[in-house]
PDB file of C-alpha atoms in Angstrom:
ATOM      1  CA  MET A 122       0.014  -0.273   0.254  1.00  0.00           C
ATOM      2  CA  SER A 123       1.526   3.370  -0.885  1.00  0.00           C
ATOM      3  CA  GLU A 124       1.911   5.972   1.822  1.00  0.00           C
ATOM      4  CA  THR A 125       0.020   8.503  -0.351  1.00  0.00           C
ATOM      5  CA  ARG A 126      -2.970   7.153  -0.919  1.00  0.00           C
ATOM      6  CA  GLN A 127      -6.227   8.488   0.657  1.00  0.00           C
ATOM      7  CA  PRO A 128      -8.994   6.116   1.428  1.00  0.00           C
ATOM      8  CA  THR A 129     -12.352   7.428   0.498  1.00  0.00           C
ATOM      9  CA  PRO A 130     -14.410   6.725   3.685  1.00  0.00           C
ATOM     10  CA  SER A 131     -17.168   4.505   1.816  1.00  0.00           C
ATOM     11  CA  SER A 132     -13.897   2.347   0.531  1.00  0.00           C
ATOM     12  CA  ALA A 133     -11.551   2.113   4.043  1.00  0.00           C
ATOM     13  CA  SER A 134     -12.236  -1.812   5.824  1.00  0.00           C
ATOM     14  CA  PRO A 135     -11.981  -0.591   9.269  1.00  0.00           C
ATOM     15  CA  GLU A 136      -8.814  -1.986   9.634  1.00  0.00           C
ATOM     16  CA  THR A 137      -7.603   0.866   7.551  1.00  0.00           C
ATOM     17  CA  HIS A 138      -9.028   3.633  10.036  1.00  0.00           C
ATOM     18  CA  VAL A 139      -7.174   2.163  12.705  1.00  0.00           C
ATOM     19  CA  ILE A 140      -4.213   1.274  10.756  1.00  0.00           C
ATOM     20  CA  ASP A 141      -4.649   5.019   9.848  1.00  0.00           C
ATOM     21  CA  TYR A 142      -4.824   6.330  13.190  1.00  0.00           C
ATOM     22  CA  ARG A 143      -1.865   4.180  14.331  1.00  0.00           C
ATOM     23  CA  ALA A 144       0.337   5.923  11.457  1.00  0.00           C
ATOM     24  CA  ALA A 145      -1.392   9.148  12.478  1.00  0.00           C
ATOM     25  CA  GLU A 146       0.322   8.735  15.987  1.00  0.00           C
ATOM     26  CA  GLN A 147       3.547   7.678  14.197  1.00  0.00           C
ATOM     27  CA  LEU A 148       3.142  10.821  12.466  1.00  0.00           C
ATOM     28  CA  LEU A 149       3.230  13.581  15.197  1.00  0.00           C
ATOM     29  CA  ALA A 150       5.612  12.203  17.231  1.00  0.00           C
ATOM     30  CA  ALA A 151       8.117  12.605  14.168  1.00  0.00           C
ATOM     31  CA  ARG A 152       6.644  15.699  13.928  1.00  0.00           C
ATOM     32  CA  ASP A 153       5.258  15.705  11.403  1.00  0.00           C
ATOM     33  CA  PRO A 154       1.340  16.771  12.436  1.00  0.00           C
ATOM     34  CA  ARG A 155      -0.139  18.080   8.834  1.00  0.00           C
ATOM     35  CA  GLY A 156       0.654  14.351   7.588  1.00  0.00           C
ATOM     36  CA  ALA A 157      -1.021  13.109  10.526  1.00  0.00           C
ATOM     37  CA  VAL A 158      -4.211  15.435  10.370  1.00  0.00           C
ATOM     38  CA  ARG A 159      -4.541  13.948   6.509  1.00  0.00           C
ATOM     39  CA  LEU A 160      -4.692  10.482   7.882  1.00  0.00           C
ATOM     40  CA  LEU A 161      -7.188  11.696  10.001  1.00  0.00           C
ATOM     41  CA  ASP A 162      -8.899  13.069   7.695  1.00  0.00           C
ATOM     42  CA  SER A 163     -10.638  10.120   6.126  1.00  0.00           C
ATOM     43  CA  VAL A 164     -10.572   8.284   9.959  1.00  0.00           C
ATOM     44  CA  ILE A 165     -12.901  10.625  10.953  1.00  0.00           C
ATOM     45  CA  ALA A 166     -14.698  11.208   8.001  1.00  0.00           C
ATOM     46  CA  ALA A 167     -16.105   7.373   8.099  1.00  0.00           C
ATOM     47  CA  HIS A 168     -16.132   8.063  12.231  1.00  0.00           C
ATOM     48  CA  PRO A 169     -17.314  11.409  13.072  1.00  0.00           C
ATOM     49  CA  GLU A 170     -18.588  10.433  16.947  1.00  0.00           C
ATOM     50  CA  ASN A 171     -14.576   8.853  17.436  1.00  0.00           C
ATOM     51  CA  THR A 172     -13.405  10.756  20.386  1.00  0.00           C
ATOM     52  CA  ALA A 173      -9.827   9.464  20.285  1.00  0.00           C
ATOM     53  CA  ALA A 174      -9.408  10.628  16.146  1.00  0.00           C
ATOM     54  CA  ARG A 175     -10.001  13.965  17.175  1.00  0.00           C
ATOM     55  CA  LEU A 176      -8.227  14.439  20.379  1.00  0.00           C
ATOM     56  CA  LEU A 177      -5.344  12.821  17.856  1.00  0.00           C
ATOM     57  CA  ARG A 178      -5.847  15.604  15.349  1.00  0.00           C
ATOM     58  CA  ALA A 179      -6.470  18.114  17.966  1.00  0.00           C
ATOM     59  CA  ARG A 180      -3.176  17.772  19.017  1.00  0.00           C
ATOM     60  CA  ALA A 181      -2.275  17.583  15.589  1.00  0.00           C
ATOM     61  CA  PHE A 182      -3.397  21.251  14.309  1.00  0.00           C
ATOM     62  CA  PHE A 183      -1.464  22.649  17.604  1.00  0.00           C
ATOM     63  CA  ALA A 184       0.802  21.163  16.613  1.00  0.00           C
ATOM     64  CA  ALA A 185       0.912  22.264  13.284  1.00  0.00           C
ATOM     65  CA  ALA A 186      -0.107  25.691  14.784  1.00  0.00           C
ATOM     66  CA  GLN A 187      -3.164  25.470  13.299  1.00  0.00           C
ATOM     67  CA  LEU A 188      -4.917  27.337  16.364  1.00  0.00           C
ATOM     68  CA  ARG A 189      -8.644  27.577  15.365  1.00  0.00           C
ATOM     69  CA  PRO A 190      -9.103  24.345  14.376  1.00  0.00           C
ATOM     70  CA  ALA A 191      -7.231  22.433  17.070  1.00  0.00           C
ATOM     71  CA  GLU A 192      -9.659  24.819  19.421  1.00  0.00           C
ATOM     72  CA  LEU A 193     -12.587  23.259  17.898  1.00  0.00           C
ATOM     73  CA  GLU A 194     -11.620  19.792  17.920  1.00  0.00           C
ATOM     74  CA  PHE A 195     -10.384  19.986  22.161  1.00  0.00           C
ATOM     75  CA  GLU A 196     -13.725  22.068  22.492  1.00  0.00           C
ATOM     76  CA  LEU A 197     -16.134  19.525  20.629  1.00  0.00           C
ATOM     77  CA  VAL A 198     -14.122  16.900  22.331  1.00  0.00           C
ATOM     78  CA  LEU A 199     -14.895  18.301  25.677  1.00  0.00           C
ATOM     79  CA  GLU A 200     -18.607  18.497  24.588  1.00  0.00           C
ATOM     80  CA  ARG A 201     -18.226  14.977  24.407  1.00  0.00           C
ATOM     81  CA  GLU A 202     -16.433  14.296  27.209  1.00  0.00           C
ATOM     82  CA  PRO A 203     -16.772  16.977  29.648  1.00  0.00           C
ATOM     83  CA  ASP A 204     -14.366  15.179  32.083  1.00  0.00           C
ATOM     84  CA  ASN A 205     -11.685  15.085  29.826  1.00  0.00           C
ATOM     85  CA  ALA A 206      -8.700  16.659  31.992  1.00  0.00           C
ATOM     86  CA  PHE A 207      -6.038  16.106  29.350  1.00  0.00           C
ATOM     87  CA  ALA A 208      -8.879  18.095  26.365  1.00  0.00           C
ATOM     88  CA  HIS A 209      -8.809  21.012  29.217  1.00  0.00           C
ATOM     89  CA  PHE A 210      -5.377  21.014  29.935  1.00  0.00           C
ATOM     90  CA  ALA A 211      -4.567  21.375  25.916  1.00  0.00           C
ATOM     91  CA  LEU A 212      -7.416  23.747  24.702  1.00  0.00           C
ATOM     92  CA  ALA A 213      -5.526  25.972  27.544  1.00  0.00           C
ATOM     93  CA  ARG A 214      -2.549  25.741  26.346  1.00  0.00           C
ATOM     94  CA  THR A 215      -4.489  26.125  22.387  1.00  0.00           C
ATOM     95  CA  HIS A 216      -5.813  29.525  24.016  1.00  0.00           C
ATOM     96  CA  GLN A 217      -2.349  30.380  26.190  1.00  0.00           C
ATOM     97  CA  ARG A 218      -0.609  30.122  22.374  1.00  0.00           C
ATOM     98  CA  ALA A 219      -3.360  32.622  20.632  1.00  0.00           C
ATOM     99  CA  GLY A 220      -3.022  34.817  23.319  1.00  0.00           C
ATOM    100  CA  ARG A 221      -5.895  34.580  25.107  1.00  0.00           C
ATOM    101  CA  PRO A 222      -5.181  33.871  28.783  1.00  0.00           C
ATOM    102  CA  GLY A 223      -8.840  34.517  30.516  1.00  0.00           C
ATOM    103  CA  PRO A 224      -9.837  31.535  28.671  1.00  0.00           C
ATOM    104  CA  ALA A 225      -6.546  29.350  29.296  1.00  0.00           C
ATOM    105  CA  ARG A 226      -6.377  29.911  33.253  1.00  0.00           C
ATOM    106  CA  LYS A 227     -10.462  28.494  33.535  1.00  0.00           C
ATOM    107  CA  HIS A 228      -9.147  25.801  31.150  1.00  0.00           C
ATOM    108  CA  PHE A 229      -6.137  25.119  33.375  1.00  0.00           C
ATOM    109  CA  ARG A 230      -8.248  25.679  36.120  1.00  0.00           C
ATOM    110  CA  LEU A 231     -10.680  22.999  35.598  1.00  0.00           C
ATOM    111  CA  ALA A 232      -7.665  20.447  34.504  1.00  0.00           C
ATOM    112  CA  ALA A 233      -6.010  20.720  37.486  1.00  0.00           C
ATOM    113  CA  ALA A 234      -9.664  20.346  39.611  1.00  0.00           C
ATOM    114  CA  LEU A 235     -10.377  16.812  37.102  1.00  0.00           C
ATOM    115  CA  ASP A 236      -7.213  15.421  37.282  1.00  0.00           C
ATOM    116  CA  PRO A 237      -4.342  17.236  40.053  1.00  0.00           C
ATOM    117  CA  GLN A 238      -1.328  15.441  38.067  1.00  0.00           C
ATOM    118  CA  PRO A 239       1.771  18.213  38.832  1.00  0.00           C
ATOM    119  CA  GLU A 240       1.952  19.659  35.478  1.00  0.00           C
ATOM    120  CA  TYR A 241      -2.086  20.719  35.458  1.00  0.00           C
ATOM    121  CA  LEU A 242      -1.444  22.054  39.302  1.00  0.00           C
ATOM    122  CA  GLU A 243       1.368  24.249  37.833  1.00  0.00           C
ATOM    123  CA  ALA A 244       0.032  25.441  34.940  1.00  0.00           C
ATOM    124  CA  ALA A 245      -3.329  26.385  36.949  1.00  0.00           C
ATOM    125  CA  ARG A 246      -1.347  29.474  38.404  1.00  0.00           C
ATOM    126  CA  PHE A 247      -0.583  30.424  35.335  1.00  0.00           C
ATOM    127  CA  GLU A 248      -0.667  34.437  35.454  1.00  0.00           C
ATOM    128  CA  GLY A 249      -1.324  35.775  31.563  1.00  0.00           C
TER     129      GLY A 249
END
């Protein structure tokens, strides 16, 4: 299978979507967020309810400095999983990077309240 072939949602098998998801994880780890987004687009087109794929795509958008698409994806994840501490933390980082300290502080604090791990607690004290 060629790496450039993009299956359409109707022709791709569930196994192809799992492979694409795993490949997108690898691309993101290898610092190719745009490549990860391209793979995840077909996965999400076929499975729009897949929160894990949306979260991974949000992370890829963030890594590619596409802050508005990242923000929208993180918000969608939080609509579905309001208790997802990582999504709150990542959305806060997105707001922070976009120069919006008020919304960033809110989501840092929500992340820390949901999961008091040290990184979240430290970020919750962020002063813009």
